[in-house]
mmCIF file of C-alpha atoms in Angstrom:
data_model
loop_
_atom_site.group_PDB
_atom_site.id
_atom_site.type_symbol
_atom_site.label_atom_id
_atom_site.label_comp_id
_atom_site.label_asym_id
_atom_site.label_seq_id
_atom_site.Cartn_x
_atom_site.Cartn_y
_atom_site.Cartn_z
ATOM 1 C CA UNK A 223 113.153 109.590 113.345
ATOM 2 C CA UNK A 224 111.251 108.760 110.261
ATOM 3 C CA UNK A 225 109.444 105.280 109.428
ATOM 4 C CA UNK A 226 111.548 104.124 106.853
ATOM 5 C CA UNK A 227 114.909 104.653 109.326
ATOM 6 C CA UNK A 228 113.337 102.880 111.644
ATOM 7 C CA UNK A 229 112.125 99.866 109.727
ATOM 8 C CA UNK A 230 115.566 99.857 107.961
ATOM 9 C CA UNK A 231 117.059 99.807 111.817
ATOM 10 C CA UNK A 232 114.871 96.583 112.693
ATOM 11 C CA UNK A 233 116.068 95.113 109.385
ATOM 12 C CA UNK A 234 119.642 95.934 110.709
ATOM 13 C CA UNK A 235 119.076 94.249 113.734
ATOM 14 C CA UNK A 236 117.970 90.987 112.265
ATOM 15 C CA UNK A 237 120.586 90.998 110.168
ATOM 16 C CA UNK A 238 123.076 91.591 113.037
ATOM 17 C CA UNK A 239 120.957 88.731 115.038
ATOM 18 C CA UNK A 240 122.000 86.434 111.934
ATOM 19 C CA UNK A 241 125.455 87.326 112.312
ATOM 20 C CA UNK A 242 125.422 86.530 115.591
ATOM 21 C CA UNK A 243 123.858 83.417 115.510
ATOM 22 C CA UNK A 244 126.566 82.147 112.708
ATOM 23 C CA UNK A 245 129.277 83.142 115.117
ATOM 24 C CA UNK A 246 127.891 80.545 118.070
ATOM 25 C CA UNK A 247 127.201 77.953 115.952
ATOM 26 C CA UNK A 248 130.425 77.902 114.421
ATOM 27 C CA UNK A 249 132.071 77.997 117.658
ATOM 28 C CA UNK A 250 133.772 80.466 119.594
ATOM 29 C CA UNK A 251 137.508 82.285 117.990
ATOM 30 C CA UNK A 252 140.615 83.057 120.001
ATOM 31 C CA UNK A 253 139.783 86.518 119.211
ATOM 32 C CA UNK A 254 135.873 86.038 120.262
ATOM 33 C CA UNK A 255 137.061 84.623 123.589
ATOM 34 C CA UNK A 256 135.419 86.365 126.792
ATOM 35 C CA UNK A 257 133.076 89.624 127.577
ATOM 36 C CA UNK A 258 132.223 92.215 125.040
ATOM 37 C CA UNK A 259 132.946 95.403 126.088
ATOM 38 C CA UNK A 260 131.422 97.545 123.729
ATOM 39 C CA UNK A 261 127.583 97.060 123.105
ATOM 40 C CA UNK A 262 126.660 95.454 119.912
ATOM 41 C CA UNK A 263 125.202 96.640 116.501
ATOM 42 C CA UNK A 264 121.365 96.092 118.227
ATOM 43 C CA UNK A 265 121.913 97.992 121.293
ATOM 44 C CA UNK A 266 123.135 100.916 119.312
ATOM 45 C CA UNK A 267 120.381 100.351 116.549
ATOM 46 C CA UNK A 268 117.711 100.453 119.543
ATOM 47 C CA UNK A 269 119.418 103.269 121.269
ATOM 48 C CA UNK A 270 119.158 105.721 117.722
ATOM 49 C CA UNK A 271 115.414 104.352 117.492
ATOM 50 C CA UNK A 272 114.332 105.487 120.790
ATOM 51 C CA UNK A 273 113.801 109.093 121.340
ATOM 52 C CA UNK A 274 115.077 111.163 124.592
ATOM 53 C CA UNK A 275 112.882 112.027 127.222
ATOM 54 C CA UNK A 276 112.853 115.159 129.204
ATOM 55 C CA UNK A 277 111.281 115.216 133.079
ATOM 56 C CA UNK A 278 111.325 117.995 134.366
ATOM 57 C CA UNK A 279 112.549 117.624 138.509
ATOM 58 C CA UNK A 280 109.182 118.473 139.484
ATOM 59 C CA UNK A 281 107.113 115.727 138.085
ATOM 60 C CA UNK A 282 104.554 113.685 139.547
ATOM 61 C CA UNK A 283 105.285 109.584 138.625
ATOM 62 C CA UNK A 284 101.911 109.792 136.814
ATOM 63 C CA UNK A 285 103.468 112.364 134.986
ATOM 64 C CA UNK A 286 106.662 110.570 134.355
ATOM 65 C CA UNK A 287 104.595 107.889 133.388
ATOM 66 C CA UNK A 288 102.754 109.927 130.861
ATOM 67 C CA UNK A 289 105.826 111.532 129.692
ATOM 68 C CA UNK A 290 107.400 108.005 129.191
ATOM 69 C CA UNK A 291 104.155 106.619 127.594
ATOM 70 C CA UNK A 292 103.796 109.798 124.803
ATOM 71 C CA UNK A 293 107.422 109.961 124.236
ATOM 72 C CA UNK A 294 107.996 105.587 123.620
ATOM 73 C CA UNK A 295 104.168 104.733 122.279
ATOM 74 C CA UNK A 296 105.191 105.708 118.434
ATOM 75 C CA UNK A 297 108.636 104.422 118.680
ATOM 76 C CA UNK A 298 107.955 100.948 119.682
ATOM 77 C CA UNK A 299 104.477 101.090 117.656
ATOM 78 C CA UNK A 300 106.891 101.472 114.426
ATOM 79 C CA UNK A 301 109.509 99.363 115.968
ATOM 80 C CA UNK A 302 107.063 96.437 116.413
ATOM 81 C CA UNK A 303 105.384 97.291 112.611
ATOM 82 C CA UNK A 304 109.261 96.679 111.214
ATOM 83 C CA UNK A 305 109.745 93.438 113.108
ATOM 84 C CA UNK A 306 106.188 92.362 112.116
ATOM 85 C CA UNK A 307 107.422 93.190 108.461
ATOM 86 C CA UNK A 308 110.446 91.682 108.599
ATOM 87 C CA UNK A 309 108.895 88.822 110.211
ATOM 88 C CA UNK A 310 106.108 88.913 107.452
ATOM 89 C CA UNK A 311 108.385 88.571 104.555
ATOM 90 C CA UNK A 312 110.682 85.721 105.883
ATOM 91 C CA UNK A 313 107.935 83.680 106.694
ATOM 92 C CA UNK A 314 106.058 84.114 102.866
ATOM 93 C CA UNK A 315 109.755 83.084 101.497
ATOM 94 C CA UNK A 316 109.567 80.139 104.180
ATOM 95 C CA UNK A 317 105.983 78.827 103.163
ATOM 96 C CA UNK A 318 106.297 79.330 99.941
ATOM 97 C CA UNK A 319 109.136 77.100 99.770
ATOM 98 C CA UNK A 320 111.697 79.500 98.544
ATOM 99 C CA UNK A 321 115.128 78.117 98.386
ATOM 100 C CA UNK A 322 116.809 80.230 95.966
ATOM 101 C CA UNK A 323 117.060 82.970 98.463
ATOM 102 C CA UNK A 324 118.346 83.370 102.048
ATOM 103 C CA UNK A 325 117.287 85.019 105.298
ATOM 104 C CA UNK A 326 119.696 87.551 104.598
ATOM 105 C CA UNK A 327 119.054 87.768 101.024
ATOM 106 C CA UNK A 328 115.117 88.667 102.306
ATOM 107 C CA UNK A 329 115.963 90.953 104.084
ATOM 108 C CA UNK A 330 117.979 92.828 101.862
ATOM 109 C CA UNK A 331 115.409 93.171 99.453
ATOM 110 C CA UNK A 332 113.244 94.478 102.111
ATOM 111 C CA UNK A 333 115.327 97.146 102.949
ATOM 112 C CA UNK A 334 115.694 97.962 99.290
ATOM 113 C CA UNK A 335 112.080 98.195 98.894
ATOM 114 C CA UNK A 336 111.729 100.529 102.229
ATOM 115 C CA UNK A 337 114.374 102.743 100.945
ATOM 116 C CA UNK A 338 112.069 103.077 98.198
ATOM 117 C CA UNK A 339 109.263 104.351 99.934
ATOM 118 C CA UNK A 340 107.144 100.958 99.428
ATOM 119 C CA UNK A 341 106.138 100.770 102.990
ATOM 120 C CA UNK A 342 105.333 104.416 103.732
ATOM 121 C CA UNK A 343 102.487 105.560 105.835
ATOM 122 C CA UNK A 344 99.461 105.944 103.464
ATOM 123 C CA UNK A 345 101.459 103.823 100.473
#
């Protein structure tokens, strides 16, 4: 998966995180009531990010480990540059006393400026 689907997957799941956090504090629905039984907008966002691993049956656990370790280490590296970014940006809005502007409205024009190659490797 490249970069800029990944960082515009973090955004997603902040966004969803917002969402979710509105729902509790405004209290819970009829509708809302009880378990979820299908996983939320995160857990799917995560799941896309992540790639598949193949072991093979054979495999030593240092080599599952190593497999695990090559096949995660540039996933979550990019995962945690996005939330870094993400978390970046809402705080320069925060401390620079921004009130014109919301969370979500950060956000957005994050993911607008990753869809237009702003934060690309070497950019």
């Amino acid at each position: 998966m490249e970069r800029a689907e990944i960082l515009k997957r973090v955004i997603g799941i902040l966004t969803e995180a917002q969402d979710v956090r509105r729902a509790v504090e405004s209290g819970p629905d009829d509708e809302d009531a009880g378990p979820q039984e299908a996983p939320g907008v995160a857990t799917l966002l995560l799941n896309e990010m992540l790639p598949s691993i193949r072991v093979p049956a054979d495999a030593t656990p240092q080599q599952v480990a190593s497999l695990v370790a090559e096949a995660l280490g540039p996933a979550l590296h990019t995962m945690v540059s996005g939330f870094s970014l993400a978390f970046t940006s809402l705080a320069i809005a925060h401390d620079s006393g921004r009130t014109d502007v919301s969370s979500i409205e950060v956000l957005q024009e994050l993911a607008l400026e990753v869809e237009a190659g702003t934060y690309d490797e070497g950019a």
